[in-house]
PDB file of C-alpha atoms in Angstrom:
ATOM      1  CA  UNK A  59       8.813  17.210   2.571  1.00 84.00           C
ATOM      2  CA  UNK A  60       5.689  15.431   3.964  1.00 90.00           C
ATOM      3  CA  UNK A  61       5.293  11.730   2.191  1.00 89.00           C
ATOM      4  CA  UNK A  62       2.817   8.690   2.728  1.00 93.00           C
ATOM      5  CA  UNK A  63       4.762   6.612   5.273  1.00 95.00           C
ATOM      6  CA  UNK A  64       2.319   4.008   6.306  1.00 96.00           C
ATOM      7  CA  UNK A  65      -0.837   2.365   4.992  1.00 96.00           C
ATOM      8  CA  UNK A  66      -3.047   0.997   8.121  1.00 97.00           C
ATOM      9  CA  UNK A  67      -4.559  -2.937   7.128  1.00 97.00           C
ATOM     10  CA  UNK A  68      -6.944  -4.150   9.823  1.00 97.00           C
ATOM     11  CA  UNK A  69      -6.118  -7.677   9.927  1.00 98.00           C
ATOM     12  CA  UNK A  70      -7.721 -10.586  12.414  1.00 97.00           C
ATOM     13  CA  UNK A  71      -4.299 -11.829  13.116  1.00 97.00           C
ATOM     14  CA  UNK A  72      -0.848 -10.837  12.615  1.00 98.00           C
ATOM     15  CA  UNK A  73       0.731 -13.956  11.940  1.00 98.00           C
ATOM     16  CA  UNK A  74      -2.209 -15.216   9.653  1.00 98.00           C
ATOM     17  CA  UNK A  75      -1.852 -12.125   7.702  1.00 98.00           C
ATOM     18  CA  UNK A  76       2.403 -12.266   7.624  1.00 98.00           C
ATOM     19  CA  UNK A  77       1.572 -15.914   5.717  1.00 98.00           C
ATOM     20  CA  UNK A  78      -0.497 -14.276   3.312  1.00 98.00           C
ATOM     21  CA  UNK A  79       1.567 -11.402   2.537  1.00 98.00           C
ATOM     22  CA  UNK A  80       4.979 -12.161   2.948  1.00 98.00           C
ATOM     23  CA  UNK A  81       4.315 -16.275   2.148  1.00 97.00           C
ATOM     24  CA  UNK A  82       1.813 -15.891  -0.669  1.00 97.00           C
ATOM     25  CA  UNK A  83       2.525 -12.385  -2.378  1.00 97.00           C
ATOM     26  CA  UNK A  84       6.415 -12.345  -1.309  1.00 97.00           C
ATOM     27  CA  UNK A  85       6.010  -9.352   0.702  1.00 97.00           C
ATOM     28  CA  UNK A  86       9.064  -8.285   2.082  1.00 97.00           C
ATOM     29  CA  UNK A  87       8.967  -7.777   6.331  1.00 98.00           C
ATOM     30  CA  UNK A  88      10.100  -4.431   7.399  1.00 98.00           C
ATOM     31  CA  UNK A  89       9.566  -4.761  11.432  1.00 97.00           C
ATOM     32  CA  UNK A  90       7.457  -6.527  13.701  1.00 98.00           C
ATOM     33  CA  UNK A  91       7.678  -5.602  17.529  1.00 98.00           C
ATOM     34  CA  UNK A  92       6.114  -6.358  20.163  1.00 97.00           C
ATOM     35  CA  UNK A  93       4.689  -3.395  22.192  1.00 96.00           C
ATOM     36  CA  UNK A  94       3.781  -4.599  25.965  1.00 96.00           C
ATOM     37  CA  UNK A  95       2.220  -1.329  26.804  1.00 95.00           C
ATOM     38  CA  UNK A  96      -0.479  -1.807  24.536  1.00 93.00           C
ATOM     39  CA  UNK A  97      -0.809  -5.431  24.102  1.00 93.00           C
ATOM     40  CA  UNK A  98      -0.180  -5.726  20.445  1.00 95.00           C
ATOM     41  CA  UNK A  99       2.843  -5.961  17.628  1.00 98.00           C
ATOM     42  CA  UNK A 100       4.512  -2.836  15.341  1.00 98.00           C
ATOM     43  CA  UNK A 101       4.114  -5.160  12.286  1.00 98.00           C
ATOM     44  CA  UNK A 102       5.035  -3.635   8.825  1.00 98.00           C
ATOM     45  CA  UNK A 103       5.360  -4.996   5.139  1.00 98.00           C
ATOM     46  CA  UNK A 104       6.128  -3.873   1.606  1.00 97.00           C
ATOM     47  CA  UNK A 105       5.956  -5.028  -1.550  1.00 96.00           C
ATOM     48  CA  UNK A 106       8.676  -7.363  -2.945  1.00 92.00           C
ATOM     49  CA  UNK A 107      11.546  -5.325  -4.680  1.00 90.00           C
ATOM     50  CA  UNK A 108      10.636  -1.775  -2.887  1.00 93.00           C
ATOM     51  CA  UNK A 109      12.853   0.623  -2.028  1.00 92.00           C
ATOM     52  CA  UNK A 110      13.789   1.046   1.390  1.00 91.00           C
ATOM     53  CA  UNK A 111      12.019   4.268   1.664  1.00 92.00           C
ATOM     54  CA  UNK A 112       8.648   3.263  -0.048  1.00 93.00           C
ATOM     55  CA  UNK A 113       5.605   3.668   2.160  1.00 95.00           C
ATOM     56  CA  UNK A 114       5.047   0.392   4.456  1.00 97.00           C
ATOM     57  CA  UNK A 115       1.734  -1.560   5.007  1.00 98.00           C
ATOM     58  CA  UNK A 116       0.752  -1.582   9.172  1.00 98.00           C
ATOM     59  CA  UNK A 117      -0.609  -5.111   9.696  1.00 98.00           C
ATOM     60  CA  UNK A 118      -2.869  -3.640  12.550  1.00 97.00           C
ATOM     61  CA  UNK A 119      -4.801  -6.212  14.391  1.00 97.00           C
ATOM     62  CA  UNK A 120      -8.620  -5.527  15.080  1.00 96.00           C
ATOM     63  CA  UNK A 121      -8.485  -4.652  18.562  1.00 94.00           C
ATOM     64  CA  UNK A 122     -12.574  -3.120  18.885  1.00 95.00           C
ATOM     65  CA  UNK A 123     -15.828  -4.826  17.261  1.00 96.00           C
ATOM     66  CA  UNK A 124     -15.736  -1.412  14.878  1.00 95.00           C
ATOM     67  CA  UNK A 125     -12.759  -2.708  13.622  1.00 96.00           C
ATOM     68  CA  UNK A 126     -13.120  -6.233  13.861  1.00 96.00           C
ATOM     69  CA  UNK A 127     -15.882  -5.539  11.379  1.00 95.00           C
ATOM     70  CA  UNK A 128     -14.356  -3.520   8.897  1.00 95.00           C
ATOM     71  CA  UNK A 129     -11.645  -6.572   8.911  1.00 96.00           C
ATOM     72  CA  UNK A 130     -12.029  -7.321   4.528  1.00 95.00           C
ATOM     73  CA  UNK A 131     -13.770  -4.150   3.363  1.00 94.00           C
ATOM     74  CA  UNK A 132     -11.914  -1.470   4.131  1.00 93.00           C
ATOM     75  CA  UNK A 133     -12.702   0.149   1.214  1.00 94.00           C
ATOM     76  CA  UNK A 134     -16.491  -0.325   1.403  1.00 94.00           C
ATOM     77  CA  UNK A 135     -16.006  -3.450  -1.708  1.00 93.00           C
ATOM     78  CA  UNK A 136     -13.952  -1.105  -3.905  1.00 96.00           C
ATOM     79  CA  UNK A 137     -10.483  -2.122  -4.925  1.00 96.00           C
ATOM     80  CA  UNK A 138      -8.685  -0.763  -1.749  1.00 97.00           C
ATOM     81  CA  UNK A 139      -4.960  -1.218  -2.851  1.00 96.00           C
ATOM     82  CA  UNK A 140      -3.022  -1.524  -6.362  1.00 96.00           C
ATOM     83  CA  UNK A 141       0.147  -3.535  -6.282  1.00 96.00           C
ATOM     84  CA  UNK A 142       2.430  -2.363  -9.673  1.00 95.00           C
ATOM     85  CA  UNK A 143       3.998  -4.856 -11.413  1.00 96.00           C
ATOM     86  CA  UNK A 144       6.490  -5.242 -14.751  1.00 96.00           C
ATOM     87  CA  UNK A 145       5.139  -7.942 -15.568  1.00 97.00           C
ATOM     88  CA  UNK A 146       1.605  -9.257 -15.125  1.00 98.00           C
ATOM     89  CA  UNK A 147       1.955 -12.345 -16.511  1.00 98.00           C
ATOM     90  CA  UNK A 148       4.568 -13.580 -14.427  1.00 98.00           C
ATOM     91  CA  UNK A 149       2.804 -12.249 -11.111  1.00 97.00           C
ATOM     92  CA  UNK A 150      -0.206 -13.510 -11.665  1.00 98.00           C
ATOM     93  CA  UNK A 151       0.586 -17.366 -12.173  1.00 98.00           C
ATOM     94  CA  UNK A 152       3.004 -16.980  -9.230  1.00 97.00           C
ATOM     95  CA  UNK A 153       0.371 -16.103  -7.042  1.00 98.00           C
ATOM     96  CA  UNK A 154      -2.223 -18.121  -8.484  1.00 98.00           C
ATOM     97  CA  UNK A 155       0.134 -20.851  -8.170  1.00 98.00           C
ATOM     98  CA  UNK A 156       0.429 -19.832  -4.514  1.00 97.00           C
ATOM     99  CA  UNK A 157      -3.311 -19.894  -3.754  1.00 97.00           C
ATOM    100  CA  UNK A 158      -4.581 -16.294  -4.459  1.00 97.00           C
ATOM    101  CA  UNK A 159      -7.936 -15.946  -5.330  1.00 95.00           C
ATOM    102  CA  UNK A 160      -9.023 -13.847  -8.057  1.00 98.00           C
ATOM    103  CA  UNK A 161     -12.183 -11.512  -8.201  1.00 97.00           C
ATOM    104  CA  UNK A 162     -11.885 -10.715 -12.173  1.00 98.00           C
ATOM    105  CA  UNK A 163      -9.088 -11.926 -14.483  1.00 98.00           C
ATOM    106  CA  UNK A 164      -6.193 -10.232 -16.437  1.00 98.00           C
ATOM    107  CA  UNK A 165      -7.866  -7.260 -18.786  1.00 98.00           C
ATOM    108  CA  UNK A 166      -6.137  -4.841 -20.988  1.00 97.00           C
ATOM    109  CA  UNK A 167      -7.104  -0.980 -20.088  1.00 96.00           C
ATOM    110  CA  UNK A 168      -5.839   2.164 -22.129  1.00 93.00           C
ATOM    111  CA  UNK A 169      -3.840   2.280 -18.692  1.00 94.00           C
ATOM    112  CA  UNK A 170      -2.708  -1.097 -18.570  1.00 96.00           C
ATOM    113  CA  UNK A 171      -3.130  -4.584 -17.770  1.00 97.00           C
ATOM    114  CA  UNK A 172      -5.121  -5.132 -14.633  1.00 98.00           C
ATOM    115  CA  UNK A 173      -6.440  -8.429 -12.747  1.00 98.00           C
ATOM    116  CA  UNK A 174      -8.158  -7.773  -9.418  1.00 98.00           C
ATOM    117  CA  UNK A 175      -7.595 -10.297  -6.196  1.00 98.00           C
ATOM    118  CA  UNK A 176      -8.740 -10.781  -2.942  1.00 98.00           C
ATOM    119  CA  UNK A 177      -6.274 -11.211   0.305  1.00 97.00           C
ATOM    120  CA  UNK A 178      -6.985 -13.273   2.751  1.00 97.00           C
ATOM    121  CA  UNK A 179      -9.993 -11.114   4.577  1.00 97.00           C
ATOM    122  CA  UNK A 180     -11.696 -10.402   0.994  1.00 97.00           C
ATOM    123  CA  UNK A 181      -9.709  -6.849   0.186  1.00 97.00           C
ATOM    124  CA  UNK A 182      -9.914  -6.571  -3.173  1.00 98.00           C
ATOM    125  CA  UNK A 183      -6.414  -5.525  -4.946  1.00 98.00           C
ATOM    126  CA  UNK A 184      -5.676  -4.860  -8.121  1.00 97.00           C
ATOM    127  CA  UNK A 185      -2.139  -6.003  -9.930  1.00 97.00           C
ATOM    128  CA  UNK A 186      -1.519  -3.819 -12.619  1.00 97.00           C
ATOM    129  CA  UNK A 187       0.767  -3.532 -15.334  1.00 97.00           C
ATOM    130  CA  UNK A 188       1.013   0.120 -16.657  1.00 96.00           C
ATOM    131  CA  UNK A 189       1.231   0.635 -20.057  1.00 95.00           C
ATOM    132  CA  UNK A 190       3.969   2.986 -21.042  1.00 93.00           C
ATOM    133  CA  UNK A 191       3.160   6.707 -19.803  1.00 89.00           C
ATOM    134  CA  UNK A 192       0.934   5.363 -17.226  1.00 88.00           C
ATOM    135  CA  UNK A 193       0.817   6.457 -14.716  1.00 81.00           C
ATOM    136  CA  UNK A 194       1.866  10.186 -15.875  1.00 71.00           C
ATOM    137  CA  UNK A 195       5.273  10.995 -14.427  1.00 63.00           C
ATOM    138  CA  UNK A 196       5.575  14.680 -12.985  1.00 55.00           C
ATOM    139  CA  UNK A 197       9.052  15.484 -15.019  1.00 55.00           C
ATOM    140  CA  UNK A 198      11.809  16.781 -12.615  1.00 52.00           C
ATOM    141  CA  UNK A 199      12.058  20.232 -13.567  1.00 48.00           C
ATOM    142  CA  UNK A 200       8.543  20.286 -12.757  1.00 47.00           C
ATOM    143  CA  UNK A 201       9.020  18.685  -9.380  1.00 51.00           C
ATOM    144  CA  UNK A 202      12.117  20.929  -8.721  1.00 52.00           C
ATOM    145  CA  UNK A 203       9.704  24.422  -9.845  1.00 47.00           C
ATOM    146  CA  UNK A 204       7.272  23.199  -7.304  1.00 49.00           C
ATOM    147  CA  UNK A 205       9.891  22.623  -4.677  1.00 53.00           C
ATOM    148  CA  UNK A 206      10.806  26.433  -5.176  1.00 57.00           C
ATOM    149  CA  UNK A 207       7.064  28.009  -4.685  1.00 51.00           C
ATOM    150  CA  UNK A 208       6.468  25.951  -2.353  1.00 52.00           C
ATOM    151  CA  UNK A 209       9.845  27.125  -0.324  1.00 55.00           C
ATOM    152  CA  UNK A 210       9.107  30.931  -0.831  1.00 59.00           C
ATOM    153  CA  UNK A 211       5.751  30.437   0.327  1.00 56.00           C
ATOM    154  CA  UNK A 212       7.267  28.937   3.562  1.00 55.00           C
ATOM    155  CA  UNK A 213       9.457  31.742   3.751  1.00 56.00           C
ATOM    156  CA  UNK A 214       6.762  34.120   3.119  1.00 57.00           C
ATOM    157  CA  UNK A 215       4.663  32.563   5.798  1.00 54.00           C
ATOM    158  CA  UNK A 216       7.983  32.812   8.333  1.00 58.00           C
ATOM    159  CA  UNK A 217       8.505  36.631   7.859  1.00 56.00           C
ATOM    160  CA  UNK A 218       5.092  37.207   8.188  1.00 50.00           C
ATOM    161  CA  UNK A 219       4.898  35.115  11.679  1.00 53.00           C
ATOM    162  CA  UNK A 220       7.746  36.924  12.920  1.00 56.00           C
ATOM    163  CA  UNK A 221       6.219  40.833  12.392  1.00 54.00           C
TER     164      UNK A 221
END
């Protein structure tokens, strides 16, 4: 089943950005590999406390002047990533006691508890704190129903391709 596996971060330098992430936010370092071929580093990250299987953040190092400047606004000023927490509170004096800055302090939603940051190129984050039911889980049986179409289509598709 297809899944999110990486999440590309144009960064200015690898090593600069593994201090912010992994120094600052506690960032946990997956891999980071050289690759001589192309001159540059397989560098990946995830969030403190994720599974081994959750989708990784590629540290990718601006390697054109396209990308060098869309190093800090990915996301064209929007918030470009959310980083889920259990407890605001606590995340947000750890990393303001580690030197994040912050764009717009803690705020209650009807989805939760939200304060936005910046990292280290000015890519603006939010840490949030969902409030219970937030956001909506898909319940299993729903999950497993959708499994089933999904394989019967496949198998549809299949008989058809072999006529």
């Amino acid at each position: 089943m297809p899944h999110l596996a990486h999440i590309a971060l144009i960064v200015r330098d690898y090593d600069e950005a593994l201090a912010f992430y992994v120094g600052k936010l506690g960032f946990t370092l997956v891999e980071d590999i050289y690759q001589p071929e192309q001159d540059k580093r397989w560098v990946t990250i995830r969030p403190p406390g994720a599974p081994g299987h959750a989708t990784t953040i590629l540290l990718a190092r601006a390697s054109t002047s396209t990308q060098e400047h869309c190093v800090g606004d990915q996301a064209g000023g929007r918030v470009f990533l959310f980083l889920a927490t259990d407890d605001l509170a606590r995340d947000h004096a750890a990393f303001t006691a580690a030197g994040v800055a912050w764009v717009r302090p803690p705020a209650d939603y009807d989805y939760g508890r939200v304060a936005v940051f910046a990292d280290l190129s000015g890519n603006l984050w939010d840490l949030i704190e969902f409030a219970p039911g937030h956001p909506p889980r898909v319940p299993a049986i729903l999950n497993t129903a959708a499994r089933r179409v999904r394989s019967r289509r496949i198998a549809g598709l299949r008989a058809h391709v072999a006529m």
